[in-house]
Amino acid sequence: MALVGRSVPRADGPAKVAGTARYVDDLTRPGALLGATLRSPVARGRLRGIRRDPAFDWAGVTVVTAEDVPVNVVALIEEDQPVLASDEVRHAYEPIALVAAEDPVRLARALRALTPEIEPLPPVLTVADALARKAQIHGPDNVFATYRISKGDAAQAIASSPVRLTGRYRTHHQEQLYIEPQGMLAFWDANGAHLVGSLQCPFYVHKGVKRTFSLDDAHVDVTQAVTGGGFGGKEEYPTLLALHALLLAKKSGRPVKMIYNRQEDVEATTKRHPCEVTIESGCDREGNLSAVSIKVLMDGGAYVTLTPVVLSRAALHAAGAYRWEHVAIEAVAVATNTPPNGAFRGFGAPQTIWAIERHMDRIARELSADPLELREKNLLRVGDTTPTGQFLKESVGVQRCVEEARKASGWDKKRASLGAAAPTRPVSALLRRSAPGSSAPRKARGIGASVFLHGAGFTGSGERRLKGRVAIDMLRGPSGKKPLFRIRTASTEIGQGTETVFRQIAAEALWVSMDRVEFATPSTSVVPDSGPTVASRTVMIVGSIVERAARDLFARTENERQKGGGSFDDAALRLLAGKEPVVSEKTYETPGDVVWDDETYRGDAYPVFAWGCDIAEVEVDLDTFETTVLGFWAVQDVGKAINPLLCKGQIEGGTLQAIGWALNERLVVEEGRILNARMANYIVPTSLDAPRFTTVLVEDPYSMGPGGGAKGIGELPMDGGAPAIAAAIEHATGIVRDDLPLLPEDLFAARRTGT
Amino acid sequence: MRIAFVLNGKKRALDAPPLARLLDLLRGPLGLTGTKEGCGEGECGSCTVLLDGVPVNACLVVAGQCDGRTVLTVEGLGTKDGLSDLQDAFVKEGGAQCGICTPGILMAAHALLTANPQPGEGEIRESIAGNVCRCTGYQRIVESIRHAAKERASRESG
Ligand code: FES
Ligand code: FES
């Protein structure tokens, strides 16, 4: 059959291009009201009340406040976040009340007729203020979480190293900016609560609803609508929106649809955590790395949400793709009175990889070494151990990634011929002084690289705790002759290709064509809990369960065929003629040798890592300081590409998000409020900003991966883009930036201060 | 006000406030939800439709402006079981991921290929510069459009 490894067209493609795929805003129910949210205008304060304008005609308008919430917590890692603020308001845009009305005009008027009465309190707006305990806003010390990782004696080893270097690297917020804003449709009936929405993780929403309304499993149904992008932004946030819509539906007795507009979505939903990383390293004059000490500081925002898990992933990726004998990592996340930060593709790793990659360039600069050679010399290999003591026993394709990227991009030649140091390009002179009327080129070109890794699957004992499940049913086909198969999983299709890839994996294992394998719409009443659609775990972890369930059904049918004869289909029909439904449900089994200790933070942080090398070639306009990406080579070790076209699509899309983070995107936050929450002023890359990508898939298979060795790659491409761009700008202009973003004004400022 | 126009090749007439957004008419009373709203202010392009053959943002066009004109939406390109060559190319070449930007991009690309059957990569990128896609990195979109143009050319020459 050989379906795996083939770029079959995506299964959900025809409906999407025909415009018939139904996203949540395309759905409604008879009698549905529209819902909206009243939000806090201030970063911190005490809620004294909500004034309702007596002149407004409230007939037909439903208003929900904290008093209407049965259990006023959003069930996630900690239960510190209320569904609606009742006492202290902890961030701007925090939900205070909800309204529902028949039509958008009435709704907008009703919202304006409500005024929150808030007595402002002094907010904590920066990480520094949080650490200084300017006000106490979370626990005794405003700290959400702290992790420490250590191997050897870093302090001592750094002190005795011939080359000691220190740097501090900062990264900024990033908005997911999925093009479909968040939305949810809710209703109640005799069977309980029903939700249909734009979401990544049906069972997260399920859990939140059960908790807030004290319902059991059977009385909550959460169904995913076709979802217009997520990137982590629809991981935890939809739970809150679902609770809001359900509250309004309950009180009004009508179905309620809530669709955020763009501004509200940017303001209120989670973003990538801003981060500051300080790195101190020791190596010898030849560039052999020996020791590193890393401090990570993250701004979690006003509530815990997923911050501890993001922080953990940040810490676990902080030492990069390199061999260090001695490592000390300390990671701390604090609370501030800003909208909670949360999941965004990469989940903490892009922040620390930015830092370690910029630091590698710092070392290369100090040693006058070729940055790619320095990296190559120190790459992790099979047989090495990571900072947590994880022994890398297979699938470390990073060396090949570097080699292929070097070749494909023409690194050696470009490194010598482009750049500030190139004799034909006196960029440093150009930078110092503009030369009016001079014909000298006012543009400088350069090339830069990054090398990175991304742990696939949940961190630490996550998968072992989670025990993801998948079921495959054997069903009678429409003709009654050819049985069909139906995959039931909570892993959602959010554009990345889950449906197609799962059908490929199952069809291959069942030896049937793909059109005989269906993908059930993820609905909590229909599918088992496969765990959330996050953490680059869908293909690698859940896909491997799909494969096992499919193999099991195949074996059972084959067994029947050997007993009773006939074809595979005959045997399958005989099985279907029995009383019991023919179904195989499998649970994820963490490989026995994957061991993790949460207490000491030692062991196998991830079942396996995916690896990559990115190379960017840029041109910087020396008058405007605009950067154009002329070429981008993304070479990534994916284990095995189940569907190369979709896989490359993930890499290109993720890489462009990383490039946007570096070159286009800047969230302007003042007094805890976002000043550019619109697409007109929060700028993401367009087709004209995007480079032409050369994407190369390296396949160093992971023995436990499905389809012959697939690894998770959803997030990997987010990790390498920004540092590769920064390195290329440095090569082109000599401007060294340790902080993101790299907008023209940032480069201009860096040129002036020489930092 | 009474508005009459040709929508996807068929004459339609309906009553609407003159300042109602074309986007709301399409998605509401006309039942064509293929046209999407991503920003409501002319920035994302996911609501792109063709007005007399020219790409416009349906969130910025008001009902009154459509009277007596022709409007083409994604539903007018083809159907799920009878995709146009351009739609088909997007499926085969990976031009759609989450798909929310896709109808708008298809309309922009359709207008491009009608005016310029053999566009270069720069022209393709220019034609969709008003359509934001957060999923694909644009490369597969460009390839899809290029592929459709190539297929058309080979059909015509063969
Ligand atoms: S919705 Fe019209 S341009 Fe975004
Ligand atoms: S495919 Fe998702 S925004 Fe374009």
PDB file of N, CA and C in Angstrom, chain A residues 10 13 16-19 21-23 25-26 174-177 179-180 227-229 231 262 494-495 645 649-650 652-653 656-657 665 678-680 684-688 690 692-693, chain B residues 27 33-34 36-39 41 43-44 46 74-75 79-80 83 87 90-94 96-100 102 106 121 125-126 128-129 132 134-140 143 146:
ATOM      1  N   ARG A  10      -4.707  16.459   1.417  1.00  0.00           N
ATOM      2  CA  ARG A  10      -5.344  16.427   2.731  1.00  0.00           C
ATOM      3  C   ARG A  10      -6.831  16.106   2.626  1.00  0.00           C
ATOM      4  N   GLY A  13      -9.348  18.819   2.717  1.00  0.00           N
ATOM      5  CA  GLY A  13      -9.088  19.862   1.728  1.00  0.00           C
ATOM      6  C   GLY A  13     -10.302  20.291   0.918  1.00  0.00           C
ATOM      7  N   LYS A  16     -12.699  22.549   2.635  1.00  0.00           N
ATOM      8  CA  LYS A  16     -12.112  23.852   2.961  1.00  0.00           C
ATOM      9  C   LYS A  16     -12.013  24.746   1.732  1.00  0.00           C
ATOM     10  N   VAL A  17     -11.620  24.194   0.602  1.00  0.00           N
ATOM     11  CA  VAL A  17     -11.492  25.054  -0.586  1.00  0.00           C
ATOM     12  C   VAL A  17     -12.850  25.362  -1.217  1.00  0.00           C
ATOM     13  N   ALA A  18     -13.838  24.527  -0.926  1.00  0.00           N
ATOM     14  CA  ALA A  18     -15.166  24.794  -1.484  1.00  0.00           C
ATOM     15  C   ALA A  18     -15.945  25.772  -0.607  1.00  0.00           C
ATOM     16  N   GLY A  19     -15.411  26.063   0.578  1.00  0.00           N
ATOM     17  CA  GLY A  19     -16.113  26.983   1.478  1.00  0.00           C
ATOM     18  C   GLY A  19     -17.253  26.317   2.227  1.00  0.00           C
ATOM     19  N   ALA A  21     -16.687  23.858   4.614  1.00  0.00           N
ATOM     20  CA  ALA A  21     -16.264  23.448   5.960  1.00  0.00           C
ATOM     21  C   ALA A  21     -16.914  24.398   6.958  1.00  0.00           C
ATOM     22  N   ARG A  22     -17.479  23.829   8.027  1.00  0.00           N
ATOM     23  CA  ARG A  22     -18.229  24.667   8.966  1.00  0.00           C
ATOM     24  C   ARG A  22     -17.395  25.002  10.195  1.00  0.00           C
ATOM     25  N   TYR A  23     -17.011  26.250  10.281  1.00  0.00           N
ATOM     26  CA  TYR A  23     -16.324  26.775  11.462  1.00  0.00           C
ATOM     27  C   TYR A  23     -17.407  27.241  12.427  1.00  0.00           C
ATOM     28  N   ASP A  25     -18.390  29.990  13.675  1.00  0.00           N
ATOM     29  CA  ASP A  25     -19.229  31.138  13.344  1.00  0.00           C
ATOM     30  C   ASP A  25     -20.168  30.840  12.171  1.00  0.00           C
ATOM     31  N   ASP A  26     -19.962  29.720  11.515  1.00  0.00           N
ATOM     32  CA  ASP A  26     -20.868  29.331  10.422  1.00  0.00           C
ATOM     33  C   ASP A  26     -22.042  28.521  10.957  1.00  0.00           C
ATOM     34  N   GLN A 174       4.247  37.374  22.029  1.00  0.00           N
ATOM     35  CA  GLN A 174       3.819  37.118  20.650  1.00  0.00           C
ATOM     36  C   GLN A 174       2.370  36.669  20.687  1.00  0.00           C
ATOM     37  N   GLU A 175       1.614  37.202  19.760  1.00  0.00           N
ATOM     38  CA  GLU A 175       0.202  36.853  19.643  1.00  0.00           C
ATOM     39  C   GLU A 175       0.069  35.745  18.599  1.00  0.00           C
ATOM     40  N   GLN A 176      -0.740  34.737  18.909  1.00  0.00           N
ATOM     41  CA  GLN A 176      -0.882  33.613  17.970  1.00  0.00           C
ATOM     42  C   GLN A 176      -1.463  34.085  16.635  1.00  0.00           C
ATOM     43  N   LEU A 177      -2.438  34.964  16.733  1.00  0.00           N
ATOM     44  CA  LEU A 177      -3.084  35.517  15.547  1.00  0.00           C
ATOM     45  C   LEU A 177      -3.557  34.469  14.539  1.00  0.00           C
ATOM     46  N   ILE A 179      -6.202  33.058  12.234  1.00  0.00           N
ATOM     47  CA  ILE A 179      -7.060  33.990  11.492  1.00  0.00           C
ATOM     48  C   ILE A 179      -8.534  33.839  11.878  1.00  0.00           C
ATOM     49  N   GLU A 180      -8.895  32.695  12.435  1.00  0.00           N
ATOM     50  CA  GLU A 180     -10.255  32.578  12.958  1.00  0.00           C
ATOM     51  C   GLU A 180     -10.241  32.923  14.441  1.00  0.00           C
ATOM     52  N   THR A 227     -11.629  24.129  12.861  1.00  0.00           N
ATOM     53  CA  THR A 227     -10.928  25.155  13.629  1.00  0.00           C
ATOM     54  C   THR A 227      -9.913  25.891  12.763  1.00  0.00           C
ATOM     55  N   GLY A 228     -10.024  27.202  12.764  1.00  0.00           N
ATOM     56  CA  GLY A 228      -9.197  28.032  11.888  1.00  0.00           C
ATOM     57  C   GLY A 228      -7.880  28.441  12.500  1.00  0.00           C
ATOM     58  N   GLY A 229      -7.093  27.442  12.883  1.00  0.00           N
ATOM     59  CA  GLY A 229      -5.772  27.724  13.458  1.00  0.00           C
ATOM     60  C   GLY A 229      -5.834  27.803  14.967  1.00  0.00           C
ATOM     61  N   PHE A 231      -2.295  27.112  17.204  1.00  0.00           N
ATOM     62  CA  PHE A 231      -0.912  27.428  17.567  1.00  0.00           C
ATOM     63  C   PHE A 231      -0.728  27.530  19.073  1.00  0.00           C
ATOM     64  N   ARG A 262     -11.627  40.662  16.554  1.00  0.00           N
ATOM     65  CA  ARG A 262     -10.165  40.565  16.546  1.00  0.00           C
ATOM     66  C   ARG A 262      -9.530  41.304  17.724  1.00  0.00           C
ATOM     67  N   ILE A 494      -6.383  20.948  13.359  1.00  0.00           N
ATOM     68  CA  ILE A 494      -6.469  22.411  13.456  1.00  0.00           C
ATOM     69  C   ILE A 494      -5.713  23.052  12.289  1.00  0.00           C
ATOM     70  N   GLY A 495      -5.548  22.267  11.243  1.00  0.00           N
ATOM     71  CA  GLY A 495      -4.832  22.770  10.076  1.00  0.00           C
ATOM     72  C   GLY A 495      -3.534  22.025   9.835  1.00  0.00           C
ATOM     73  N   LEU A 645       4.479  16.459   2.221  1.00  0.00           N
ATOM     74  CA  LEU A 645       3.935  17.772   1.854  1.00  0.00           C
ATOM     75  C   LEU A 645       3.381  18.486   3.086  1.00  0.00           C
ATOM     76  N   GLY A 649       4.766  21.759   5.043  1.00  0.00           N
ATOM     77  CA  GLY A 649       3.838  22.857   5.321  1.00  0.00           C
ATOM     78  C   GLY A 649       3.937  23.300   6.775  1.00  0.00           C
ATOM     79  N   GLN A 650       4.088  22.333   7.676  1.00  0.00           N
ATOM     80  CA  GLN A 650       4.263  22.670   9.088  1.00  0.00           C
ATOM     81  C   GLN A 650       5.562  23.437   9.297  1.00  0.00           C
ATOM     82  N   GLU A 652       7.350  25.194   7.125  1.00  0.00           N
ATOM     83  CA  GLU A 652       7.345  26.540   6.537  1.00  0.00           C
ATOM     84  C   GLU A 652       6.469  27.488   7.357  1.00  0.00           C
ATOM     85  N   GLY A 653       5.288  27.024   7.723  1.00  0.00           N
ATOM     86  CA  GLY A 653       4.382  27.885   8.488  1.00  0.00           C
ATOM     87  C   GLY A 653       4.961  28.251   9.846  1.00  0.00           C
ATOM     88  N   LEU A 656       7.822  30.710   9.457  1.00  0.00           N
ATOM     89  CA  LEU A 656       7.405  32.088   9.186  1.00  0.00           C
ATOM     90  C   LEU A 656       6.878  32.758  10.461  1.00  0.00           C
ATOM     91  N   GLN A 657       6.254  31.989  11.333  1.00  0.00           N
ATOM     92  CA  GLN A 657       5.844  32.577  12.610  1.00  0.00           C
ATOM     93  C   GLN A 657       7.073  33.032  13.398  1.00  0.00           C
ATOM     94  N   GLU A 665       6.615  41.475  14.390  1.00  0.00           N
ATOM     95  CA  GLU A 665       5.613  41.524  15.444  1.00  0.00           C
ATOM     96  C   GLU A 665       6.138  42.197  16.707  1.00  0.00           C
ATOM     97  N   ARG A 678      -4.858  45.188  17.037  1.00  0.00           N
ATOM     98  CA  ARG A 678      -5.570  45.058  15.773  1.00  0.00           C
ATOM     99  C   ARG A 678      -4.611  44.577  14.699  1.00  0.00           C
ATOM    100  N   MET A 679      -5.169  44.021  13.648  1.00  0.00           N
ATOM    101  CA  MET A 679      -4.283  43.559  12.590  1.00  0.00           C
ATOM    102  C   MET A 679      -3.679  44.724  11.823  1.00  0.00           C
ATOM    103  N   ALA A 680      -4.267  45.904  11.985  1.00  0.00           N
ATOM    104  CA  ALA A 680      -3.696  47.078  11.331  1.00  0.00           C
ATOM    105  C   ALA A 680      -2.401  47.505  12.001  1.00  0.00           C
ATOM    106  N   VAL A 684       1.815  40.930  11.145  1.00  0.00           N
ATOM    107  CA  VAL A 684       2.405  39.613  10.891  1.00  0.00           C
ATOM    108  C   VAL A 684       2.827  39.547   9.416  1.00  0.00           C
ATOM    109  N   PRO A 685       3.710  38.625   9.083  1.00  0.00           N
ATOM    110  CA  PRO A 685       4.231  38.591   7.717  1.00  0.00           C
ATOM    111  C   PRO A 685       3.162  38.314   6.659  1.00  0.00           C
ATOM    112  N   THR A 686       3.289  38.988   5.526  1.00  0.00           N
ATOM    113  CA  THR A 686       2.427  38.719   4.378  1.00  0.00           C
ATOM    114  C   THR A 686       3.225  37.904   3.362  1.00  0.00           C
ATOM    115  N   SER A 687       2.591  37.629   2.240  1.00  0.00           N
ATOM    116  CA  SER A 687       3.263  36.860   1.186  1.00  0.00           C
ATOM    117  C   SER A 687       4.497  37.591   0.670  1.00  0.00           C
ATOM    118  N   LEU A 688       4.515  38.910   0.818  1.00  0.00           N
ATOM    119  CA  LEU A 688       5.664  39.659   0.322  1.00  0.00           C
ATOM    120  C   LEU A 688       6.803  39.677   1.337  1.00  0.00           C
ATOM    121  N   ALA A 690       7.384  37.034   3.311  1.00  0.00           N
ATOM    122  CA  ALA A 690       7.858  35.660   3.480  1.00  0.00           C
ATOM    123  C   ALA A 690       8.944  35.341   2.469  1.00  0.00           C
ATOM    124  N   ARG A 692      11.400  32.703   0.234  1.00  0.00           N
ATOM    125  CA  ARG A 692      11.258  31.383  -0.384  1.00  0.00           C
ATOM    126  C   ARG A 692      11.983  30.405   0.514  1.00  0.00           C
ATOM    127  N   PHE A 693      11.280  29.375   0.917  1.00  0.00           N
ATOM    128  CA  PHE A 693      11.896  28.393   1.810  1.00  0.00           C
ATOM    129  C   PHE A 693      12.483  27.233   1.021  1.00  0.00           C
TER     130      PHE A 693
ATOM    131  N   ARG B  27     -23.140  36.123   4.584  1.00  0.00           N
ATOM    132  CA  ARG B  27     -23.111  35.090   5.627  1.00  0.00           C
ATOM    133  C   ARG B  27     -24.479  34.909   6.288  1.00  0.00           C
ATOM    134  N   THR B  33     -21.698  30.988   3.839  1.00  0.00           N
ATOM    135  CA  THR B  33     -20.748  31.173   4.936  1.00  0.00           C
ATOM    136  C   THR B  33     -19.311  30.852   4.522  1.00  0.00           C
ATOM    137  N   GLY B  34     -19.109  30.589   3.243  1.00  0.00           N
ATOM    138  CA  GLY B  34     -17.732  30.331   2.791  1.00  0.00           C
ATOM    139  C   GLY B  34     -16.838  31.552   2.923  1.00  0.00           C
ATOM    140  N   LYS B  36     -15.230  34.406   4.958  1.00  0.00           N
ATOM    141  CA  LYS B  36     -14.947  34.429   6.397  1.00  0.00           C
ATOM    142  C   LYS B  36     -14.622  35.819   6.911  1.00  0.00           C
ATOM    143  N   GLU B  37     -14.804  35.992   8.223  1.00  0.00           N
ATOM    144  CA  GLU B  37     -14.426  37.258   8.849  1.00  0.00           C
ATOM    145  C   GLU B  37     -13.258  37.018   9.803  1.00  0.00           C
ATOM    146  N   GLY B  38     -12.129  37.659   9.511  1.00  0.00           N
ATOM    147  CA  GLY B  38     -10.973  37.481  10.389  1.00  0.00           C
ATOM    148  C   GLY B  38     -10.622  38.717  11.180  1.00  0.00           C
ATOM    149  N   CYS B  39     -11.091  39.891  10.708  1.00  0.00           N
ATOM    150  CA  CYS B  39     -10.701  41.106  11.416  1.00  0.00           C
ATOM    151  C   CYS B  39     -11.783  42.169  11.356  1.00  0.00           C
ATOM    152  N   GLU B  41     -11.903  44.694   9.491  1.00  0.00           N
ATOM    153  CA  GLU B  41     -11.454  46.051   9.178  1.00  0.00           C
ATOM    154  C   GLU B  41     -10.500  46.098   7.994  1.00  0.00           C
ATOM    155  N   GLU B  43      -8.058  44.183   6.972  1.00  0.00           N
ATOM    156  CA  GLU B  43      -6.639  43.865   7.131  1.00  0.00           C
ATOM    157  C   GLU B  43      -6.267  42.428   6.804  1.00  0.00           C
ATOM    158  N   CYS B  44      -7.197  41.490   6.968  1.00  0.00           N
ATOM    159  CA  CYS B  44      -6.784  40.084   6.858  1.00  0.00           C
ATOM    160  C   CYS B  44      -7.101  39.469   5.503  1.00  0.00           C
ATOM    161  N   SER B  46      -9.586  37.673   4.627  1.00  0.00           N
ATOM    162  CA  SER B  46     -10.301  36.393   4.584  1.00  0.00           C
ATOM    163  C   SER B  46     -11.729  36.569   4.077  1.00  0.00           C
ATOM    164  N   VAL B  74     -16.564  32.291  -2.983  1.00  0.00           N
ATOM    165  CA  VAL B  74     -15.929  30.978  -3.144  1.00  0.00           C
ATOM    166  C   VAL B  74     -16.941  29.924  -3.592  1.00  0.00           C
ATOM    167  N   GLU B  75     -18.175  30.082  -3.162  1.00  0.00           N
ATOM    168  CA  GLU B  75     -19.201  29.105  -3.560  1.00  0.00           C
ATOM    169  C   GLU B  75     -19.449  29.142  -5.064  1.00  0.00           C
ATOM    170  N   THR B  79     -17.811  23.343  -6.541  1.00  0.00           N
ATOM    171  CA  THR B  79     -18.439  22.709  -5.384  1.00  0.00           C
ATOM    172  C   THR B  79     -17.507  21.653  -4.843  1.00  0.00           C
ATOM    173  N   LYS B  80     -17.840  21.162  -3.654  1.00  0.00           N
ATOM    174  CA  LYS B  80     -16.974  20.187  -3.000  1.00  0.00           C
ATOM    175  C   LYS B  80     -16.725  18.980  -3.912  1.00  0.00           C
ATOM    176  N   LEU B  83     -14.751  20.575  -7.839  1.00  0.00           N
ATOM    177  CA  LEU B  83     -13.868  21.708  -7.553  1.00  0.00           C
ATOM    178  C   LEU B  83     -13.370  22.332  -8.844  1.00  0.00           C
ATOM    179  N   GLN B  87      -9.144  25.450  -7.094  1.00  0.00           N
ATOM    180  CA  GLN B  87      -9.451  24.840  -5.795  1.00  0.00           C
ATOM    181  C   GLN B  87      -8.740  23.495  -5.664  1.00  0.00           C
ATOM    182  N   PHE B  90      -5.146  23.780  -4.809  1.00  0.00           N
ATOM    183  CA  PHE B  90      -4.911  24.081  -3.389  1.00  0.00           C
ATOM    184  C   PHE B  90      -4.960  22.804  -2.544  1.00  0.00           C
ATOM    185  N   VAL B  91      -5.809  21.882  -2.924  1.00  0.00           N
ATOM    186  CA  VAL B  91      -5.873  20.619  -2.171  1.00  0.00           C
ATOM    187  C   VAL B  91      -4.617  19.799  -2.441  1.00  0.00           C
ATOM    188  N   LYS B  92      -4.236  19.724  -3.707  1.00  0.00           N
ATOM    189  CA  LYS B  92      -3.108  18.847  -4.063  1.00  0.00           C
ATOM    190  C   LYS B  92      -1.762  19.401  -3.637  1.00  0.00           C
ATOM    191  N   GLU B  93      -1.618  20.714  -3.681  1.00  0.00           N
ATOM    192  CA  GLU B  93      -0.306  21.307  -3.424  1.00  0.00           C
ATOM    193  C   GLU B  93      -0.159  21.834  -2.002  1.00  0.00           C
ATOM    194  N   GLY B  94      -1.128  21.571  -1.162  1.00  0.00           N
ATOM    195  CA  GLY B  94      -0.981  21.975   0.246  1.00  0.00           C
ATOM    196  C   GLY B  94      -1.224  23.450   0.483  1.00  0.00           C
ATOM    197  N   ALA B  96      -3.915  24.870   1.462  1.00  0.00           N
ATOM    198  CA  ALA B  96      -4.818  25.135   2.588  1.00  0.00           C
ATOM    199  C   ALA B  96      -4.394  24.302   3.784  1.00  0.00           C
ATOM    200  N   GLN B  97      -4.271  24.934   4.935  1.00  0.00           N
ATOM    201  CA  GLN B  97      -4.049  24.162   6.159  1.00  0.00           C
ATOM    202  C   GLN B  97      -5.312  24.256   7.010  1.00  0.00           C
ATOM    203  N   CYS B  98      -5.389  25.276   7.875  1.00  0.00           N
ATOM    204  CA  CYS B  98      -6.627  25.389   8.661  1.00  0.00           C
ATOM    205  C   CYS B  98      -7.788  25.794   7.765  1.00  0.00           C
ATOM    206  N   GLY B  99      -7.478  26.450   6.662  1.00  0.00           N
ATOM    207  CA  GLY B  99      -8.494  26.736   5.666  1.00  0.00           C
ATOM    208  C   GLY B  99      -9.283  28.022   5.861  1.00  0.00           C
ATOM    209  N   ILE B 100      -9.035  28.744   6.931  1.00  0.00           N
ATOM    210  CA  ILE B 100      -9.884  29.913   7.192  1.00  0.00           C
ATOM    211  C   ILE B 100      -9.540  31.055   6.233  1.00  0.00           C
ATOM    212  N   THR B 102      -8.426  30.486   3.228  1.00  0.00           N
ATOM    213  CA  THR B 102      -8.414  29.919   1.880  1.00  0.00           C
ATOM    214  C   THR B 102      -9.461  30.505   0.932  1.00  0.00           C
ATOM    215  N   LEU B 106      -8.362  32.194  -2.502  1.00  0.00           N
ATOM    216  CA  LEU B 106      -8.821  31.654  -3.782  1.00  0.00           C
ATOM    217  C   LEU B 106      -9.423  32.759  -4.650  1.00  0.00           C
ATOM    218  N   GLU B 121       6.251  34.452 -10.026  1.00  0.00           N
ATOM    219  CA  GLU B 121       6.124  34.314  -8.576  1.00  0.00           C
ATOM    220  C   GLU B 121       5.874  35.660  -7.889  1.00  0.00           C
ATOM    221  N   ARG B 125       2.708  36.588  -5.535  1.00  0.00           N
ATOM    222  CA  ARG B 125       2.835  37.074  -4.152  1.00  0.00           C
ATOM    223  C   ARG B 125       2.150  38.439  -3.987  1.00  0.00           C
ATOM    224  N   GLU B 126       2.309  39.269  -4.984  1.00  0.00           N
ATOM    225  CA  GLU B 126       1.671  40.589  -4.956  1.00  0.00           C
ATOM    226  C   GLU B 126       0.147  40.442  -4.877  1.00  0.00           C
ATOM    227  N   ILE B 128      -1.730  38.248  -3.600  1.00  0.00           N
ATOM    228  CA  ILE B 128      -2.312  37.782  -2.341  1.00  0.00           C
ATOM    229  C   ILE B 128      -1.719  38.529  -1.145  1.00  0.00           C
ATOM    230  N   ALA B 129      -1.069  39.652  -1.414  1.00  0.00           N
ATOM    231  CA  ALA B 129      -0.413  40.382  -0.329  1.00  0.00           C
ATOM    232  C   ALA B 129      -1.421  40.951   0.667  1.00  0.00           C
ATOM    233  N   VAL B 132      -3.885  37.566   4.677  1.00  0.00           N
ATOM    234  CA  VAL B 132      -2.960  37.026   5.671  1.00  0.00           C
ATOM    235  C   VAL B 132      -3.263  35.553   5.908  1.00  0.00           C
ATOM    236  N   ARG B 134      -1.787  32.591   8.468  1.00  0.00           N
ATOM    237  CA  ARG B 134      -0.878  32.386   9.587  1.00  0.00           C
ATOM    238  C   ARG B 134      -0.342  30.955   9.617  1.00  0.00           C
ATOM    239  N   CYS B 135      -0.882  30.087   8.748  1.00  0.00           N
ATOM    240  CA  CYS B 135      -0.518  28.671   8.841  1.00  0.00           C
ATOM    241  C   CYS B 135       0.591  28.236   7.903  1.00  0.00           C
ATOM    242  N   THR B 136       0.548  28.678   6.669  1.00  0.00           N
ATOM    243  CA  THR B 136       1.306  27.984   5.627  1.00  0.00           C
ATOM    244  C   THR B 136       2.698  28.524   5.360  1.00  0.00           C
ATOM    245  N   GLY B 137       2.970  29.777   5.740  1.00  0.00           N
ATOM    246  CA  GLY B 137       4.223  30.378   5.295  1.00  0.00           C
ATOM    247  C   GLY B 137       4.161  30.800   3.826  1.00  0.00           C
ATOM    248  N   TYR B 138       2.984  30.684   3.229  1.00  0.00           N
ATOM    249  CA  TYR B 138       2.656  31.146   1.866  1.00  0.00           C
ATOM    250  C   TYR B 138       3.251  30.316   0.734  1.00  0.00           C
ATOM    251  N   GLN B 139       4.308  29.575   1.006  1.00  0.00           N
ATOM    252  CA  GLN B 139       4.981  28.917  -0.104  1.00  0.00           C
ATOM    253  C   GLN B 139       4.061  27.944  -0.844  1.00  0.00           C
ATOM    254  N   ARG B 140       3.309  27.155  -0.069  1.00  0.00           N
ATOM    255  CA  ARG B 140       2.425  26.164  -0.705  1.00  0.00           C
ATOM    256  C   ARG B 140       1.258  26.858  -1.409  1.00  0.00           C
ATOM    257  N   GLU B 143       2.732  27.936  -4.660  1.00  0.00           N
ATOM    258  CA  GLU B 143       2.868  26.744  -5.509  1.00  0.00           C
ATOM    259  C   GLU B 143       1.515  26.308  -6.068  1.00  0.00           C
ATOM    260  N   ARG B 146       0.578  28.654  -8.840  1.00  0.00           N
ATOM    261  CA  ARG B 146       1.453  28.398  -9.978  1.00  0.00           C
ATOM    262  C   ARG B 146       1.052  27.105 -10.690  1.00  0.00           C
TER     263      ARG B 146
END
